[in-house]
Amino acid sequence: MSRFEAIGGERALRAIIDDFVARMTSDAMIGFFFAKVDRARLAEKEYEHAADFLGAPDVRYTGRPLRAAHGPHRIFGGQFARRKEILRQVLIAHRVPEDVQRAWLEHVESLRAEVTSDPGSECR
């Protein structure tokens, strides 16, 4: 069984992503990054990215490479960590199995260098 199936498939993942985008875009620490962003498009790209990672059949991420998408923004390590924490809270709220949570958060962490070059932003 894929991780995508383990969380409940498309309907469950879309609910997770909708909650995540709502929390992320309204967050006091990072919400300003999304002030001029089309939230429906953001949710769709977040869905594609997550679904692709989780093993959804026939879903591939079609957005820009992460480095290109985030490069124009000065994203600090703490802001990266805040986004990851919001995702962690959403995964818990949606009762995502712990092994899937762990893998998903590790995957996010593996993308840190694509999103921020803030020296010292890595947790040790």
CSV table of N, CA, C and O in Angstrom, one decimal:
chain,number,residue,atom,x,y,z
A,1,MET,N,0.8,-1.2,0.0
A,1,MET,CA,0.0,0.0,0.0
A,1,MET,C,0.9,1.2,0.0
A,1,MET,O,1.8,1.3,0.8
A,2,SER,N,0.6,2.2,-0.9
A,2,SER,CA,1.4,3.4,-0.9
A,2,SER,C,1.0,4.3,0.3
A,2,SER,O,0.0,4.2,0.9
A,3,ARG,N,1.9,5.3,0.5
A,3,ARG,CA,1.6,6.3,1.6
A,3,ARG,C,0.3,7.1,1.2
A,3,ARG,O,-0.5,7.4,2.1
A,4,PHE,N,0.1,7.3,-0.1
A,4,PHE,CA,-1.1,8.0,-0.6
A,4,PHE,C,-2.3,7.2,-0.2
A,4,PHE,O,-3.3,7.8,0.4
A,5,GLU,N,-2.3,5.9,-0.4
A,5,GLU,CA,-3.4,5.1,0.0
A,5,GLU,C,-3.6,5.0,1.6
A,5,GLU,O,-4.7,5.0,2.1
A,6,ALA,N,-2.5,5.0,2.3
A,6,ALA,CA,-2.5,4.9,3.7
A,6,ALA,C,-3.2,6.1,4.4
A,6,ALA,O,-3.7,6.0,5.5
A,7,ILE,N,-3.1,7.3,3.7
A,7,ILE,CA,-3.7,8.5,4.3
A,7,ILE,C,-5.2,8.6,3.9
A,7,ILE,O,-5.9,9.5,4.4
A,8,GLY,N,-5.6,7.8,2.9
A,8,GLY,CA,-7.0,7.9,2.5
A,8,GLY,C,-7.2,8.4,1.1
A,8,GLY,O,-8.3,8.7,0.7
A,9,GLY,N,-6.1,8.5,0.3
A,9,GLY,CA,-6.3,8.9,-1.1
A,9,GLY,C,-6.5,10.4,-1.3
A,9,GLY,O,-6.2,11.2,-0.5
A,10,GLU,N,-7.0,10.7,-2.5
A,10,GLU,CA,-7.2,12.1,-3.0
A,10,GLU,C,-8.0,12.9,-2.1
A,10,GLU,O,-7.6,14.0,-1.7
A,11,ARG,N,-9.2,12.5,-1.7
A,11,ARG,CA,-10.0,13.3,-0.8
A,11,ARG,C,-9.3,13.7,0.5
A,11,ARG,O,-9.4,14.8,0.9
A,12,ALA,N,-8.7,12.7,1.1
A,12,ALA,CA,-8.0,13.0,2.4
A,12,ALA,C,-6.8,13.9,2.2
A,12,ALA,O,-6.7,14.9,3.0
A,13,LEU,N,-6.1,13.7,1.1
A,13,LEU,CA,-4.9,14.6,0.9
A,13,LEU,C,-5.4,16.0,0.5
A,13,LEU,O,-4.8,17.0,1.0
A,14,ARG,N,-6.4,16.1,-0.2
A,14,ARG,CA,-6.9,17.5,-0.6
A,14,ARG,C,-7.4,18.2,0.7
A,14,ARG,O,-7.1,19.4,0.9
A,15,ALA,N,-8.0,17.5,1.6
A,15,ALA,CA,-8.4,18.1,2.9
A,15,ALA,C,-7.2,18.5,3.7
A,15,ALA,O,-7.2,19.6,4.3
A,16,ILE,N,-6.2,17.7,3.8
A,16,ILE,CA,-4.9,18.0,4.5
A,16,ILE,C,-4.3,19.3,3.9
A,16,ILE,O,-3.9,20.2,4.6
A,17,ILE,N,-4.2,19.3,2.5
A,17,ILE,CA,-3.6,20.4,1.9
A,17,ILE,C,-4.4,21.7,2.0
A,17,ILE,O,-3.8,22.8,2.3
A,18,ASP,N,-5.7,21.6,1.9
A,18,ASP,CA,-6.5,22.8,2.1
A,18,ASP,C,-6.3,23.4,3.5
A,18,ASP,O,-6.2,24.6,3.7
A,19,ASP,N,-6.3,22.5,4.5
A,19,ASP,CA,-6.1,23.0,5.9
A,19,ASP,C,-4.7,23.6,6.0
A,19,ASP,O,-4.5,24.7,6.6
A,20,PHE,N,-3.7,22.9,5.5
A,20,PHE,CA,-2.3,23.4,5.5
A,20,PHE,C,-2.2,24.8,4.9
A,20,PHE,O,-1.6,25.7,5.4
A,21,VAL,N,-2.7,24.9,3.7
A,21,VAL,CA,-2.6,26.2,3.0
A,21,VAL,C,-3.3,27.3,3.8
A,21,VAL,O,-2.8,28.4,3.9
A,22,ALA,N,-4.5,27.0,4.3
A,22,ALA,CA,-5.2,28.0,5.1
A,22,ALA,C,-4.4,28.4,6.3
A,22,ALA,O,-4.3,29.6,6.6
A,23,ARG,N,-3.8,27.5,7.0
A,23,ARG,CA,-3.0,27.8,8.2
A,23,ARG,C,-1.7,28.6,7.8
A,23,ARG,O,-1.3,29.5,8.5
A,24,MET,N,-1.1,28.1,6.7
A,24,MET,CA,0.2,28.7,6.3
A,24,MET,C,0.0,30.1,5.8
A,24,MET,O,0.8,31.0,6.2
A,25,THR,N,-1.0,30.4,5.1
A,25,THR,CA,-1.2,31.7,4.5
A,25,THR,C,-1.7,32.7,5.5
A,25,THR,O,-1.6,33.9,5.3
A,26,SER,N,-2.3,32.2,6.6
A,26,SER,CA,-2.8,33.2,7.6
A,26,SER,C,-1.8,33.2,8.8
A,26,SER,O,-2.1,33.9,9.8
A,27,ASP,N,-0.7,32.6,8.8
A,27,ASP,CA,0.2,32.5,9.9
A,27,ASP,C,1.0,33.9,10.1
A,27,ASP,O,1.4,34.5,9.1
A,28,ALA,N,1.1,34.3,11.3
A,28,ALA,CA,1.8,35.6,11.6
A,28,ALA,C,3.2,35.6,11.2
A,28,ALA,O,3.7,36.7,10.8
A,29,MET,N,3.9,34.5,11.2
A,29,MET,CA,5.3,34.5,10.9
A,29,MET,C,5.6,34.3,9.4
A,29,MET,O,6.6,34.9,8.9
A,30,ILE,N,4.8,33.6,8.7
A,30,ILE,CA,5.1,33.3,7.3
A,30,ILE,C,4.0,33.7,6.3
A,30,ILE,O,4.2,33.7,5.1
A,31,GLY,N,2.8,34.1,6.8
A,31,GLY,CA,1.7,34.3,5.9
A,31,GLY,C,1.9,35.4,4.9
A,31,GLY,O,1.4,35.4,3.8
A,32,PHE,N,2.7,36.4,5.3
A,32,PHE,CA,3.0,37.6,4.4
A,32,PHE,C,3.6,37.1,3.1
A,32,PHE,O,3.4,37.8,2.0
A,33,PHE,N,4.3,36.0,3.1
A,33,PHE,CA,4.9,35.5,1.8
A,33,PHE,C,3.8,35.2,0.8
A,33,PHE,O,4.1,35.2,-0.4
A,34,PHE,N,2.6,34.9,1.2
A,34,PHE,CA,1.5,34.5,0.4
A,34,PHE,C,0.5,35.5,0.1
A,34,PHE,O,-0.6,35.2,-0.5
A,35,ALA,N,0.7,36.8,0.5
A,35,ALA,CA,-0.3,37.8,0.4
A,35,ALA,C,-0.8,38.0,-1.1
A,35,ALA,O,-1.9,38.3,-1.3
A,36,LYS,N,0.1,37.9,-2.0
A,36,LYS,CA,-0.3,38.1,-3.4
A,36,LYS,C,-0.3,36.8,-4.2
A,36,LYS,O,-0.4,36.8,-5.5
A,37,VAL,N,-0.4,35.7,-3.6
A,37,VAL,CA,-0.3,34.4,-4.2
A,37,VAL,C,-1.8,33.9,-4.5
A,37,VAL,O,-2.6,34.1,-3.6
A,38,ASP,N,-2.0,33.3,-5.6
A,38,ASP,CA,-3.3,32.7,-5.9
A,38,ASP,C,-3.4,31.4,-5.0
A,38,ASP,O,-2.7,30.4,-5.3
A,39,ARG,N,-4.2,31.5,-4.0
A,39,ARG,CA,-4.3,30.3,-3.1
A,39,ARG,C,-4.8,29.0,-3.7
A,39,ARG,O,-4.3,28.0,-3.3
A,40,ALA,N,-5.7,29.1,-4.7
A,40,ALA,CA,-6.1,27.9,-5.4
A,40,ALA,C,-5.0,27.2,-6.1
A,40,ALA,O,-4.8,26.0,-6.1
A,41,ARG,N,-4.1,28.0,-6.8
A,41,ARG,CA,-3.0,27.5,-7.5
A,41,ARG,C,-2.0,27.0,-6.5
A,41,ARG,O,-1.4,25.9,-6.7
A,42,LEU,N,-1.7,27.7,-5.4
A,42,LEU,CA,-0.8,27.2,-4.3
A,42,LEU,C,-1.3,25.9,-3.8
A,42,LEU,O,-0.5,24.9,-3.7
A,43,ALA,N,-2.6,25.7,-3.5
A,43,ALA,CA,-3.1,24.5,-3.0
A,43,ALA,C,-2.9,23.3,-4.0
A,43,ALA,O,-2.6,22.2,-3.7
A,44,GLU,N,-3.1,23.7,-5.3
A,44,GLU,CA,-3.0,22.6,-6.3
A,44,GLU,C,-1.5,22.2,-6.4
A,44,GLU,O,-1.2,21.0,-6.5
A,45,LYS,N,-0.6,23.1,-6.4
A,45,LYS,CA,0.8,22.7,-6.5
A,45,LYS,C,1.3,22.0,-5.2
A,45,LYS,O,2.1,21.0,-5.3
A,46,GLU,N,0.8,22.4,-4.1
A,46,GLU,CA,1.1,21.7,-2.8
A,46,GLU,C,0.6,20.3,-2.9
A,46,GLU,O,1.2,19.3,-2.5
A,47,TYR,N,-0.7,20.1,-3.4
A,47,TYR,CA,-1.3,18.8,-3.6
A,47,TYR,C,-0.4,18.0,-4.5
A,47,TYR,O,-0.1,16.8,-4.2
A,48,GLU,N,-0.1,18.5,-5.7
A,48,GLU,CA,0.8,17.7,-6.6
A,48,GLU,C,2.1,17.3,-6.0
A,48,GLU,O,2.5,16.1,-6.2
A,49,HIS,N,2.7,18.2,-5.3
A,49,HIS,CA,4.0,17.9,-4.7
A,49,HIS,C,3.9,16.8,-3.7
A,49,HIS,O,4.7,15.8,-3.7
A,50,ALA,N,2.9,16.9,-2.8
A,50,ALA,CA,2.7,15.9,-1.8
A,50,ALA,C,2.2,14.6,-2.4
A,50,ALA,O,2.7,13.5,-2.0
A,51,ALA,N,1.3,14.6,-3.3
A,51,ALA,CA,0.8,13.4,-3.9
A,51,ALA,C,1.9,12.6,-4.7
A,51,ALA,O,1.9,11.4,-4.6
A,52,ASP,N,2.7,13.4,-5.4
A,52,ASP,CA,3.8,12.8,-6.1
A,52,ASP,C,4.7,12.0,-5.1
A,52,ASP,O,5.1,10.9,-5.3
A,53,PHE,N,5.1,12.7,-4.0
A,53,PHE,CA,5.9,12.1,-3.0
A,53,PHE,C,5.3,10.9,-2.3
A,53,PHE,O,5.9,9.9,-2.1
A,54,LEU,N,4.0,11.0,-2.1
A,54,LEU,CA,3.3,10.0,-1.3
A,54,LEU,C,2.9,8.7,-2.2
A,54,LEU,O,2.5,7.7,-1.7
A,55,GLY,N,3.2,8.9,-3.5
A,55,GLY,CA,3.0,7.7,-4.4
A,55,GLY,C,1.6,7.6,-5.1
A,55,GLY,O,1.1,6.6,-5.4
A,56,ALA,N,0.9,8.8,-5.2
A,56,ALA,CA,-0.3,8.8,-5.9
A,56,ALA,C,-0.1,8.4,-7.4
A,56,ALA,O,0.8,8.8,-8.0
A,57,PRO,N,-1.0,7.5,-7.9
A,57,PRO,CA,-0.9,7.2,-9.3
A,57,PRO,C,-1.3,8.3,-10.2
A,57,PRO,O,-2.2,9.1,-9.9
A,58,ASP,N,-0.5,8.5,-11.2
A,58,ASP,CA,-0.8,9.5,-12.3
A,58,ASP,C,-0.8,11.0,-11.8
A,58,ASP,O,-1.4,11.8,-12.4
A,59,VAL,N,-0.1,11.3,-10.7
A,59,VAL,CA,0.0,12.7,-10.2
A,59,VAL,C,1.5,13.0,-10.2
A,59,VAL,O,2.3,12.3,-9.5
A,60,ARG,N,1.8,14.1,-10.9
A,60,ARG,CA,3.2,14.5,-10.9
A,60,ARG,C,3.2,16.0,-10.6
A,60,ARG,O,2.3,16.8,-11.0
A,61,TYR,N,4.2,16.5,-9.9
A,61,TYR,CA,4.4,17.9,-9.6
A,61,TYR,C,4.7,18.7,-10.9
A,61,TYR,O,5.6,18.3,-11.6
A,62,THR,N,3.9,19.7,-11.2
A,62,THR,CA,4.1,20.4,-12.5
A,62,THR,C,4.5,21.9,-12.2
A,62,THR,O,4.6,22.7,-13.2
A,63,GLY,N,4.8,22.2,-11.0
A,63,GLY,CA,5.3,23.5,-10.7
A,63,GLY,C,6.7,23.8,-11.1
A,63,GLY,O,7.4,22.9,-11.5
A,64,ARG,N,7.1,25.0,-10.8
A,64,ARG,CA,8.6,25.3,-11.1
A,64,ARG,C,9.4,24.6,-10.1
A,64,ARG,O,9.0,24.2,-9.0
A,65,PRO,N,10.7,24.4,-10.5
A,65,PRO,CA,11.6,23.8,-9.5
A,65,PRO,C,11.6,24.6,-8.2
A,65,PRO,O,11.5,25.8,-8.2
A,66,LEU,N,11.8,23.9,-7.1
A,66,LEU,CA,11.6,24.6,-5.8
A,66,LEU,C,12.6,25.8,-5.6
A,66,LEU,O,12.3,26.9,-5.1
A,67,ARG,N,13.9,25.6,-6.1
A,67,ARG,CA,14.9,26.6,-6.0
A,67,ARG,C,14.4,27.9,-6.8
A,67,ARG,O,14.6,29.0,-6.3
A,68,ALA,N,13.9,27.7,-8.0
A,68,ALA,CA,13.4,28.8,-8.8
A,68,ALA,C,12.2,29.5,-8.2
A,68,ALA,O,12.1,30.7,-8.2
A,69,ALA,N,11.3,28.7,-7.6
A,69,ALA,CA,10.1,29.3,-7.0
A,69,ALA,C,10.4,30.1,-5.8
A,69,ALA,O,9.8,31.1,-5.5
A,70,HIS,N,11.4,29.6,-5.0
A,70,HIS,CA,11.7,30.3,-3.7
A,70,HIS,C,12.8,31.2,-3.7
A,70,HIS,O,13.0,32.0,-2.8
A,71,GLY,N,13.6,31.1,-4.8
A,71,GLY,CA,14.8,31.9,-4.9
A,71,GLY,C,14.6,33.4,-4.8
A,71,GLY,O,15.4,34.1,-4.1
A,72,PRO,N,13.6,34.0,-5.3
A,72,PRO,CA,13.4,35.5,-5.2
A,72,PRO,C,13.1,35.9,-3.8
A,72,PRO,O,13.0,37.1,-3.6
A,73,HIS,N,12.8,35.0,-2.9
A,73,HIS,CA,12.3,35.4,-1.6
A,73,HIS,C,13.5,35.1,-0.6
A,73,HIS,O,14.1,34.1,-0.7
A,74,ARG,N,13.6,36.0,0.4
A,74,ARG,CA,14.6,35.8,1.4
A,74,ARG,C,13.9,35.0,2.5
A,74,ARG,O,13.2,35.6,3.3
A,75,ILE,N,14.1,33.7,2.5
A,75,ILE,CA,13.4,32.8,3.5
A,75,ILE,C,14.5,32.4,4.5
A,75,ILE,O,15.5,31.8,4.1
A,76,PHE,N,14.2,32.7,5.7
A,76,PHE,CA,15.1,32.4,6.8
A,76,PHE,C,14.9,30.9,7.3
A,76,PHE,O,13.8,30.4,7.1
A,77,GLY,N,15.8,30.4,7.9
A,77,GLY,CA,15.7,29.0,8.5
A,77,GLY,C,14.5,28.9,9.4
A,77,GLY,O,13.8,27.9,9.4
A,78,GLY,N,14.3,29.9,10.2
A,78,GLY,CA,13.2,29.8,11.2
A,78,GLY,C,11.8,29.8,10.5
A,78,GLY,O,10.9,29.2,10.9
A,79,GLN,N,11.8,30.5,9.3
A,79,GLN,CA,10.5,30.5,8.5
A,79,GLN,C,10.3,29.2,7.9
A,79,GLN,O,9.2,28.7,7.8
A,80,PHE,N,11.4,28.6,7.4
A,80,PHE,CA,11.3,27.2,6.9
A,80,PHE,C,10.8,26.3,8.0
A,80,PHE,O,9.9,25.5,7.7
A,81,ALA,N,11.4,26.4,9.1
A,81,ALA,CA,11.0,25.5,10.3
A,81,ALA,C,9.5,25.8,10.7
A,81,ALA,O,8.8,24.8,11.0
A,82,ARG,N,9.0,27.0,10.6
A,82,ARG,CA,7.7,27.4,10.9
A,82,ARG,C,6.7,26.7,9.9
A,82,ARG,O,5.7,26.1,10.3
A,83,ARG,N,7.0,26.7,8.6
A,83,ARG,CA,6.2,26.0,7.7
A,83,ARG,C,6.1,24.5,8.0
A,83,ARG,O,5.1,23.9,7.9
A,84,LYS,N,7.3,23.9,8.3
A,84,LYS,CA,7.3,22.5,8.6
A,84,LYS,C,6.5,22.2,9.9
A,84,LYS,O,5.8,21.2,9.9
A,85,GLU,N,6.6,23.1,10.8
A,85,GLU,CA,5.8,22.9,12.1
A,85,GLU,C,4.3,23.0,11.8
A,85,GLU,O,3.5,22.2,12.3
A,86,ILE,N,3.9,23.9,10.9
A,86,ILE,CA,2.5,24.0,10.6
A,86,ILE,C,2.0,22.7,9.9
A,86,ILE,O,1.0,22.1,10.2
A,87,LEU,N,2.9,22.2,9.0
A,87,LEU,CA,2.6,20.9,8.3
A,87,LEU,C,2.5,19.8,9.4
A,87,LEU,O,1.5,19.0,9.3
A,88,ARG,N,3.4,19.7,10.3
A,88,ARG,CA,3.3,18.7,11.4
A,88,ARG,C,2.0,18.7,12.1
A,88,ARG,O,1.4,17.7,12.4
A,89,GLN,N,1.6,19.9,12.5
A,89,GLN,CA,0.3,20.1,13.2
A,89,GLN,C,-0.9,19.7,12.4
A,89,GLN,O,-1.8,19.0,12.9
A,90,VAL,N,-0.8,20.0,11.1
A,90,VAL,CA,-1.9,19.6,10.2
A,90,VAL,C,-2.0,18.1,10.1
A,90,VAL,O,-3.0,17.5,10.1
A,91,LEU,N,-0.8,17.4,10.0
A,91,LEU,CA,-0.8,16.0,9.8
A,91,LEU,C,-1.3,15.3,11.1
A,91,LEU,O,-2.1,14.3,11.0
A,92,ILE,N,-1.0,15.8,12.2
A,92,ILE,CA,-1.6,15.3,13.5
A,92,ILE,C,-3.1,15.5,13.5
A,92,ILE,O,-3.8,14.6,13.8
A,93,ALA,N,-3.5,16.7,13.2
A,93,ALA,CA,-5.0,17.0,13.2
A,93,ALA,C,-5.8,16.1,12.3
A,93,ALA,O,-6.9,15.8,12.6
A,94,HIS,N,-5.1,15.7,11.2
A,94,HIS,CA,-5.8,14.8,10.2
A,94,HIS,C,-5.6,13.4,10.4
A,94,HIS,O,-5.9,12.5,9.6
A,95,ARG,N,-5.0,13.1,11.6
A,95,ARG,CA,-4.7,11.7,12.0
A,95,ARG,C,-3.9,10.9,10.9
A,95,ARG,O,-4.2,9.7,10.6
A,96,VAL,N,-3.0,11.5,10.3
A,96,VAL,CA,-2.1,10.8,9.3
A,96,VAL,C,-1.2,9.8,10.1
A,96,VAL,O,-0.7,10.2,11.2
A,97,PRO,N,-1.1,8.6,9.6
A,97,PRO,CA,-0.3,7.6,10.3
A,97,PRO,C,1.1,8.1,10.6
A,97,PRO,O,1.7,8.8,9.8
A,98,GLU,N,1.6,7.8,11.8
A,98,GLU,CA,2.9,8.3,12.3
A,98,GLU,C,4.0,8.0,11.3
A,98,GLU,O,4.9,8.9,11.1
A,99,ASP,N,4.1,6.8,10.7
A,99,ASP,CA,5.1,6.5,9.7
A,99,ASP,C,5.1,7.4,8.5
A,99,ASP,O,6.1,7.8,8.0
A,100,VAL,N,3.9,7.8,8.1
A,100,VAL,CA,3.7,8.7,6.9
A,100,VAL,C,4.1,10.1,7.4
A,100,VAL,O,4.8,10.8,6.6
A,101,GLN,N,3.7,10.5,8.6
A,101,GLN,CA,4.1,11.8,9.1
A,101,GLN,C,5.6,11.9,9.1
A,101,GLN,O,6.2,12.9,8.6
A,102,ARG,N,6.3,11.0,9.6
A,102,ARG,CA,7.7,11.0,9.7
A,102,ARG,C,8.4,11.1,8.4
A,102,ARG,O,9.3,11.9,8.1
A,103,ALA,N,7.9,10.2,7.4
A,103,ALA,CA,8.5,10.2,6.1
A,103,ALA,C,8.3,11.6,5.4
A,103,ALA,O,9.2,12.1,4.7
A,104,TRP,N,7.1,12.1,5.5
A,104,TRP,CA,6.7,13.4,4.9
A,104,TRP,C,7.6,14.5,5.4
A,104,TRP,O,8.1,15.3,4.7
A,105,LEU,N,7.7,14.6,6.7
A,105,LEU,CA,8.5,15.6,7.4
A,105,LEU,C,10.0,15.5,7.0
A,105,LEU,O,10.7,16.5,6.8
A,106,GLU,N,10.5,14.3,7.0
A,106,GLU,CA,11.9,14.0,6.5
A,106,GLU,C,12.1,14.5,5.1
A,106,GLU,O,13.1,15.0,4.8
A,107,HIS,N,11.1,14.2,4.3
A,107,HIS,CA,11.2,14.7,2.9
A,107,HIS,C,11.2,16.2,2.8
A,107,HIS,O,12.0,16.7,2.1
A,108,VAL,N,10.4,16.9,3.6
A,108,VAL,CA,10.4,18.3,3.6
A,108,VAL,C,11.8,18.8,4.0
A,108,VAL,O,12.4,19.7,3.4
A,109,GLU,N,12.3,18.2,5.1
A,109,GLU,CA,13.6,18.6,5.6
A,109,GLU,C,14.7,18.4,4.5
A,109,GLU,O,15.6,19.2,4.4
A,110,SER,N,14.6,17.3,3.7
A,110,SER,CA,15.5,17.1,2.6
A,110,SER,C,15.5,18.2,1.6
A,110,SER,O,16.5,18.3,0.8
A,111,LEU,N,14.5,19.0,1.5
A,111,LEU,CA,14.4,20.0,0.5
A,111,LEU,C,14.8,21.4,1.0
A,111,LEU,O,14.8,22.4,0.3
A,112,ARG,N,15.3,21.4,2.3
A,112,ARG,CA,15.7,22.7,2.9
A,112,ARG,C,16.6,23.5,2.0
A,112,ARG,O,16.4,24.7,1.8
A,113,ALA,N,17.6,22.9,1.5
A,113,ALA,CA,18.6,23.7,0.7
A,113,ALA,C,18.0,24.2,-0.6
A,113,ALA,O,18.6,25.2,-1.2
A,114,GLU,N,16.9,23.7,-1.1
A,114,GLU,CA,16.2,24.2,-2.2
A,114,GLU,C,15.4,25.4,-1.9
A,114,GLU,O,15.1,26.2,-2.8
A,115,VAL,N,15.1,25.6,-0.6
A,115,VAL,CA,14.2,26.7,-0.2
A,115,VAL,C,14.9,27.9,0.5
A,115,VAL,O,14.6,29.0,0.3
A,116,THR,N,15.9,27.5,1.3
A,116,THR,CA,16.7,28.6,2.0
A,116,THR,C,18.2,28.3,2.0
A,116,THR,O,18.6,27.1,2.1
A,117,SER,N,18.9,29.4,1.9
A,117,SER,CA,20.4,29.3,2.0
A,117,SER,C,20.8,29.9,3.3
A,117,SER,O,22.0,30.2,3.4
A,118,ASP,N,19.9,30.2,4.1
A,118,ASP,CA,20.2,30.9,5.4
A,118,ASP,C,21.2,30.1,6.2
A,118,ASP,O,21.0,28.9,6.6
A,119,PRO,N,22.4,30.6,6.4
A,119,PRO,CA,23.4,29.9,7.1
A,119,PRO,C,23.0,29.6,8.5
A,119,PRO,O,22.4,30.5,9.2
A,120,GLY,N,23.2,28.4,9.0
A,120,GLY,CA,22.8,28.1,10.3
A,120,GLY,C,21.4,27.7,10.4
A,120,GLY,O,20.8,27.6,11.5
A,121,SER,N,20.7,27.6,9.3
A,121,SER,CA,19.3,27.2,9.4
A,121,SER,C,19.0,25.7,9.6
A,121,SER,O,17.9,25.3,9.9
A,122,GLU,N,20.1,24.9,9.5
A,122,GLU,CA,19.9,23.5,9.7
A,122,GLU,C,19.9,23.2,11.2
A,122,GLU,O,20.7,23.8,11.9
A,123,CYS,N,19.1,22.3,11.6
A,123,CYS,CA,19.0,21.9,13.0
A,123,CYS,C,20.1,20.8,13.2
A,123,CYS,O,20.3,20.0,12.3
A,124,ARG,N,20.8,20.9,14.3
A,124,ARG,CA,21.8,20.0,14.5
A,124,ARG,C,21.5,19.2,15.8
A,124,ARG,O,20.9,19.6,16.6
